[in-house]
Short mmCIF file of C-alpha atoms in Angstrom, two decimals:
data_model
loop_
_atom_site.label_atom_id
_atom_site.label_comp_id
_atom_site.label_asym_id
_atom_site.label_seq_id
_atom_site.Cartn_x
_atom_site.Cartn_y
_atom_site.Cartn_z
CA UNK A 19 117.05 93.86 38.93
CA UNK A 20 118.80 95.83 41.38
CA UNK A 21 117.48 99.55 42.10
CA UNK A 22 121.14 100.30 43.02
CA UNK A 23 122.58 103.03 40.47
CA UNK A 24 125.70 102.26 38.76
CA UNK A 25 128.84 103.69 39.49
CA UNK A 26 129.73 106.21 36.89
CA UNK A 27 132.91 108.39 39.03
CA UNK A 28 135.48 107.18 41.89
CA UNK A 29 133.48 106.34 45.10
CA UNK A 30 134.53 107.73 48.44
CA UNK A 31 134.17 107.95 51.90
CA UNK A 32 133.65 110.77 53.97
CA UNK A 33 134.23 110.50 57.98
CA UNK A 34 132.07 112.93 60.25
CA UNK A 35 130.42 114.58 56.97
CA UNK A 36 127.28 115.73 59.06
CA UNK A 37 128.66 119.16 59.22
CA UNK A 38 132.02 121.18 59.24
CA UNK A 39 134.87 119.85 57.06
CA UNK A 40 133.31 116.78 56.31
CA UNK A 41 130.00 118.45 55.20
CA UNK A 42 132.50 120.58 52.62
CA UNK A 43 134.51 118.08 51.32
CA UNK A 44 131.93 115.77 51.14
CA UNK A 45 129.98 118.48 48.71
CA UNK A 46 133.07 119.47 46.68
CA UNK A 47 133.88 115.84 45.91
CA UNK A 48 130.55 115.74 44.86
CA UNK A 49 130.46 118.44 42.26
CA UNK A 50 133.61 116.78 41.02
CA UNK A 51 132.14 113.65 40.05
CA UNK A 52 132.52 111.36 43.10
CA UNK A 53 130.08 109.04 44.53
CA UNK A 54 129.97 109.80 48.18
CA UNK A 55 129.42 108.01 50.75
CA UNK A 56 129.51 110.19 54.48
CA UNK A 57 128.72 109.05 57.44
CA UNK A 58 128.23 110.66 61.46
CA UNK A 59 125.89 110.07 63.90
CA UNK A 60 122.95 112.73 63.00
CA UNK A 61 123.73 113.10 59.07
CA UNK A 62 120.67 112.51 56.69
CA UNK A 63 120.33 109.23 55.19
CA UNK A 64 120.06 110.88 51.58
CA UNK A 65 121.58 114.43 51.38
CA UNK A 66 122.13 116.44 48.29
CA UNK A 67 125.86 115.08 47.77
CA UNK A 68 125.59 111.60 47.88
CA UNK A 69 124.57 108.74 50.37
CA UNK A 70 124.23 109.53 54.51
CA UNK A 71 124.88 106.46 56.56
CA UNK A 72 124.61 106.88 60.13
CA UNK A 73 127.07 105.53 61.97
CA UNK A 74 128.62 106.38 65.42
CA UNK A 75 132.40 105.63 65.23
CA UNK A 76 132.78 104.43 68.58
CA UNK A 77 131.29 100.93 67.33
CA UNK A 78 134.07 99.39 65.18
CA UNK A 79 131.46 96.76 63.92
CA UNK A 80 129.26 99.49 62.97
CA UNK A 81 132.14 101.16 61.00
CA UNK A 82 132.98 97.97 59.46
CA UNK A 83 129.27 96.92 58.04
CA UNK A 84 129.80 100.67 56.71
CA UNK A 85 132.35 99.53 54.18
CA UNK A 86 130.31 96.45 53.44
CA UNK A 87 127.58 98.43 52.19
CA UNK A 88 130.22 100.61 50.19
CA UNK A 89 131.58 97.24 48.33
CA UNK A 90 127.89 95.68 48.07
CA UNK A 91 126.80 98.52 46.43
CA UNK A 92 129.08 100.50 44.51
CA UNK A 93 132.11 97.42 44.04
CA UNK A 94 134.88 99.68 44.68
CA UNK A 95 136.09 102.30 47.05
CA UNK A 96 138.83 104.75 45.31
CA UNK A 97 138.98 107.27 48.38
CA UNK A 98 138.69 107.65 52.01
CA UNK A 99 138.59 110.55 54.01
CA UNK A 100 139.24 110.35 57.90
CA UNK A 101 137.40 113.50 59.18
CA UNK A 102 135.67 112.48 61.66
CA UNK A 103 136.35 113.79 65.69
CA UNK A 104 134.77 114.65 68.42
CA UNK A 105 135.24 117.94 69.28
CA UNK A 106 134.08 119.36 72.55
CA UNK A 107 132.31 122.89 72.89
CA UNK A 108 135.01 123.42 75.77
CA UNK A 109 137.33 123.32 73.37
CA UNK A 110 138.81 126.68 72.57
CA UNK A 111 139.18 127.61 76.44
CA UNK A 112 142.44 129.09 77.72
CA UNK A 113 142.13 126.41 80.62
CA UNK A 114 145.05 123.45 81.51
CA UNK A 115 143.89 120.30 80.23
CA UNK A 116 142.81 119.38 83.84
CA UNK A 117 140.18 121.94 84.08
CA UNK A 118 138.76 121.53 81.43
CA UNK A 119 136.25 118.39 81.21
CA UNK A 120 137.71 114.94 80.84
CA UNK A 121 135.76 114.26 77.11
CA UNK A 122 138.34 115.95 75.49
CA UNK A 123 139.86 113.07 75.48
CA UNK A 124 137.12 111.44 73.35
CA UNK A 125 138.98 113.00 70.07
CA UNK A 126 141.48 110.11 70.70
CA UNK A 127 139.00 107.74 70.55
CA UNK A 128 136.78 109.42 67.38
CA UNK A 129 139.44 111.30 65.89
CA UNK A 130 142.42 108.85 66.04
CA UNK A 131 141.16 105.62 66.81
CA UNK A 132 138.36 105.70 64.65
CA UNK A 133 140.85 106.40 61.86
CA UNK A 134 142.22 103.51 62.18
CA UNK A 135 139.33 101.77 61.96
CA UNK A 136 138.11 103.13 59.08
CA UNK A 137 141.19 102.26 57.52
CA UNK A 138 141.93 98.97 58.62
CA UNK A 139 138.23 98.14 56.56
CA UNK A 140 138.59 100.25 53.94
CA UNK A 141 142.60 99.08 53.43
CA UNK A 142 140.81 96.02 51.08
CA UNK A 143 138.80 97.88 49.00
CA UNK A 144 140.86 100.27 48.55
CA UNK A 145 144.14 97.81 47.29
CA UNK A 146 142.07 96.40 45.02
CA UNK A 147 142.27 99.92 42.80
CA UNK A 148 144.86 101.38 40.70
CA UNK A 149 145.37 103.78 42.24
CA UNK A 150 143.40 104.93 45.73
CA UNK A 151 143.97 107.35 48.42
CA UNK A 152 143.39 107.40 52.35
CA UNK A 153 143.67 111.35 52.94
CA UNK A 154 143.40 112.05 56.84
CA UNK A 155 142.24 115.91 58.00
CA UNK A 156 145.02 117.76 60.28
CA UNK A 157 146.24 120.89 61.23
CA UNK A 158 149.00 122.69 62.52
CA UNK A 159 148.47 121.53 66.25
CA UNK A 160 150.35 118.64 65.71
CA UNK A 161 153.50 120.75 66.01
CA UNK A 162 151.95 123.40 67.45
CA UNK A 163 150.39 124.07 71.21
CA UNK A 164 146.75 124.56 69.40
CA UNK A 165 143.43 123.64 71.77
CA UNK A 166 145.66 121.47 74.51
CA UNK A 167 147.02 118.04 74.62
CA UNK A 168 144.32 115.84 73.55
CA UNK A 169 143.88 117.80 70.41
CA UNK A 170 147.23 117.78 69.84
CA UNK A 171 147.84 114.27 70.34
CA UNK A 172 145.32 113.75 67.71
CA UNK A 173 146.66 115.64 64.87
CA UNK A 174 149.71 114.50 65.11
CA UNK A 175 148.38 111.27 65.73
CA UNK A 176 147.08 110.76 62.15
CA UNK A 177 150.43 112.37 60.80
CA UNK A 178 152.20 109.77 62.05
CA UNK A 179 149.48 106.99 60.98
CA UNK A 180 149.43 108.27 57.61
CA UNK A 181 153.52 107.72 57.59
CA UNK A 182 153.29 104.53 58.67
CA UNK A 183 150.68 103.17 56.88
CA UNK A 184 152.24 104.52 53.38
CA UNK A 185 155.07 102.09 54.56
CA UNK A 186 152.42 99.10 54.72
CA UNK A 187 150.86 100.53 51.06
CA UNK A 188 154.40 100.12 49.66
CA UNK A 189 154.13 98.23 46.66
CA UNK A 190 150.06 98.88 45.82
CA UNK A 191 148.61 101.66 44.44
CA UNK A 192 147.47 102.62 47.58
CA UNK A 193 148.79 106.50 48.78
CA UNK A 194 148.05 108.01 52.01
CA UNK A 195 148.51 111.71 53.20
CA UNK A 196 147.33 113.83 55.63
CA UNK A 197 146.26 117.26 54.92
CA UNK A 198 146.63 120.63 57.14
CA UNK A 199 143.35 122.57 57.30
CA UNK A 200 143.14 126.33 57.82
CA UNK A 201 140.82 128.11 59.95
CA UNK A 202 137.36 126.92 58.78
CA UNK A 203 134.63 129.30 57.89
CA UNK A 204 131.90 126.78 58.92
CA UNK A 205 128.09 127.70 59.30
CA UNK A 206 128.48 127.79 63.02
CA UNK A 207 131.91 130.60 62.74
CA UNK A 208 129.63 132.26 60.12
CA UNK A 209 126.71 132.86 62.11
CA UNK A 210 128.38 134.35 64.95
CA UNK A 211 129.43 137.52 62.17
CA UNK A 212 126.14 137.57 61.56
CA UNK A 213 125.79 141.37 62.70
CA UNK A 214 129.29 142.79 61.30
CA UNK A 215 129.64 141.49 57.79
CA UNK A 216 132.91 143.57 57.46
CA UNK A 217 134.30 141.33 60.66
CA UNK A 218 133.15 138.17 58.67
CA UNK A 219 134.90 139.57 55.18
CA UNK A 220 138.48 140.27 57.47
CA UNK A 221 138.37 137.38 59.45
CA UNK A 222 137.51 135.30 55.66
CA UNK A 223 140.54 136.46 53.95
CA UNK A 224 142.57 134.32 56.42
CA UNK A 225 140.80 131.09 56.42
CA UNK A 226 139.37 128.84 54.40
CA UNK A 227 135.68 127.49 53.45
CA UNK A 228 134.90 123.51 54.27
CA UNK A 229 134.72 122.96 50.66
CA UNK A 230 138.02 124.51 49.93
CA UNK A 231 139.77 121.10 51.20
CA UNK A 232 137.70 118.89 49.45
CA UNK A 233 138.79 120.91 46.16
CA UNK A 234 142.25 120.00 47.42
CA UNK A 235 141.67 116.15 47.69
CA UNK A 236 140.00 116.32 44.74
CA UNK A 237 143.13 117.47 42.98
CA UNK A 238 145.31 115.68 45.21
CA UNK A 239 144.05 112.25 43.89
CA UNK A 240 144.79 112.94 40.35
CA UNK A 241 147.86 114.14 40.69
CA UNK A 242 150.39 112.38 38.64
CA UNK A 243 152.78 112.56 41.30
CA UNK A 244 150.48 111.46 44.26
CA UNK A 245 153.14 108.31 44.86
CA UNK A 246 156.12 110.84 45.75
CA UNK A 247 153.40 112.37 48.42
CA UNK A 248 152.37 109.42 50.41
CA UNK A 249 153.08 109.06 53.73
CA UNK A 250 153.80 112.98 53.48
CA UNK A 251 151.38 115.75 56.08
CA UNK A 252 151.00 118.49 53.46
CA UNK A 253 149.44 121.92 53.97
CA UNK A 254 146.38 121.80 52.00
CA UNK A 255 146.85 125.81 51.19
CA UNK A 256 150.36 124.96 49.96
CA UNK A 257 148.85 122.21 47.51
CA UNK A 258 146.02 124.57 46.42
CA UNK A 259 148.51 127.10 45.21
CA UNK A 260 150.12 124.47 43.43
CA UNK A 261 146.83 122.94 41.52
CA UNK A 262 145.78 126.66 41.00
CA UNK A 263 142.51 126.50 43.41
CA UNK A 264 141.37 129.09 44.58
CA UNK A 265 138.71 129.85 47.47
CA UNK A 266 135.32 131.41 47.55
CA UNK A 267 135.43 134.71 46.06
CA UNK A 268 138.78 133.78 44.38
CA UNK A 269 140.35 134.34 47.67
CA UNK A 270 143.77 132.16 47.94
CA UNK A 271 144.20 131.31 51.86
CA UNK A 272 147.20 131.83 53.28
CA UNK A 273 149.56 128.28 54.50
CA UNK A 274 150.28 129.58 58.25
CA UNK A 275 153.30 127.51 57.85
CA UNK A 276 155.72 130.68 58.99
CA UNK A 277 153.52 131.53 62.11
CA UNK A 278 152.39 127.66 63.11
CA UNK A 279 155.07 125.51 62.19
CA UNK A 280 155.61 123.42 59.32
CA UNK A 281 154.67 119.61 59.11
CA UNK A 282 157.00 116.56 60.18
CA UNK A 283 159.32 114.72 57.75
CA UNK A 284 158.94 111.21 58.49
CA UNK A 285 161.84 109.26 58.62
CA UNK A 286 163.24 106.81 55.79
CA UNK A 287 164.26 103.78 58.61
CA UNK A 288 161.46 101.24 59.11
CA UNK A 289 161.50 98.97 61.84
CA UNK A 290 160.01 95.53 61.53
#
């Protein structure tokens, strides 16, 4: 007999859940019922929300036997989040792209390729449901200067993939949207307010906890009208308002959309 549990809620998959966004929305699904599966390189093979598989999503065969496991073990695979980046330390700096250090560019290899990837093996499992989502995380810097080239390139990056691959969905049940973060109140931004508690509570009421977006994509997923939103980048603020979520503390972030830009509508003419 297999020591496998059964599958009892939808079963999804979390990119880069080690820490950050993924670590939130890998927890908030969670607590709504989902079997999750995360994966990143130094996650823990069994943490409190679900199942850790460590992966590094440079190695496309690595990511693939990934989704293997998901179908061996659970049978289906209702969601997939593409979170997963590498982000660089350097960053944030006010430096031109060329002086800052060439692995920036590694966020359009784990960031953009690797979403692709992930996809591509998931795409099966996933058109085998109902209904199934591929959400990808985003922000405003894909309209916006935000972080320098690379970083842009990658957010708007996955727009675009998630508009064109709602085009190859067309006719399953198969949606695919990519959501616009806010500023994230992660561990790592918490701990540097560690000695001014009022700074924290200012800086908080504009931005938004990791779990906040998993709430989101929660919501997202049973929404009735999740077919009219594929292939759409959405503000995930904007959609909370709309499914009444609210924040830690009740708080209800703010969209950004007047001061950053507002998302890319893709066009109606496909090319074959």
């Amino acid at each position: 007999m297999s020591d496998i549990a059964p599958v009892t809620g939808p079963v999804a998959v979390v990119t880069g859940a080690g820490r950050g966004a993924g670590l939130g929305i890998a927890t908030a699904l969670a607590a709504h019922g989902w079997r999750v599966y995360g994966t990143g390189r130094g996650i823990a093979e069994d943490p409190a929300w679900g199942t850790g598989i460590r992966v590094d999503h440079r190695d496309d065969d690595a990511v693939g036997r990934v989704f293997d496991r998901v179908g061996a073990e659970a049978g289906r695979l209702d969601l997939l989040v593409n979170n997963a980046a590498a982000i660089s330390d350097n960053l944030v700096s006010a430096a031109p792209f060329w002086e800052k250090p060439r692995d920036l560019a590694d966020v359009l290899t784990v960031g953009l390729r690797s979403s692709y990837i992930a996809s591509w093996y998931a795409a099966p499992l996933l058109a085998a449901q109902d209904r199934a989502l591929i959400a990808f995380t985003s922000s405003p810097g894909s309209v916006c200067y935000m972080h320098g080239p690379a970083y842009g390139a990658q957010k708007a990056g996955v727009d675009k993939m998630a508009a064109d691959m709602a085009v190859d969905f067309r006719g399953t049940g198969v949606a695919t949207v990519s959501v616009w973060m806010g500023i994230l109140l992660t561990a790592k931004l918490r701990g540097a307010f560690d000695s001014d508690p009022d700074a924290l509570a200012a800086f908080a009421a504009h931005a938004e906890t990791p779990e906040f977006t998993g709430h989101v994509i929660d919501a997202l997923f049973r929404d009735p009208g999740l077919a009219d939103l594929s292939g759409h980048t959405v503000i995930g603020a904007e959609l909370a308002a709309r499914y009444g979520i609210t924040d830690e503390g009740g708080r209800t972030p703010p969209s950004h959309r007047g001061m950053l830009g507002e998302p890319r509508t893709p066009s109606a003419v496909v090319v074959r």
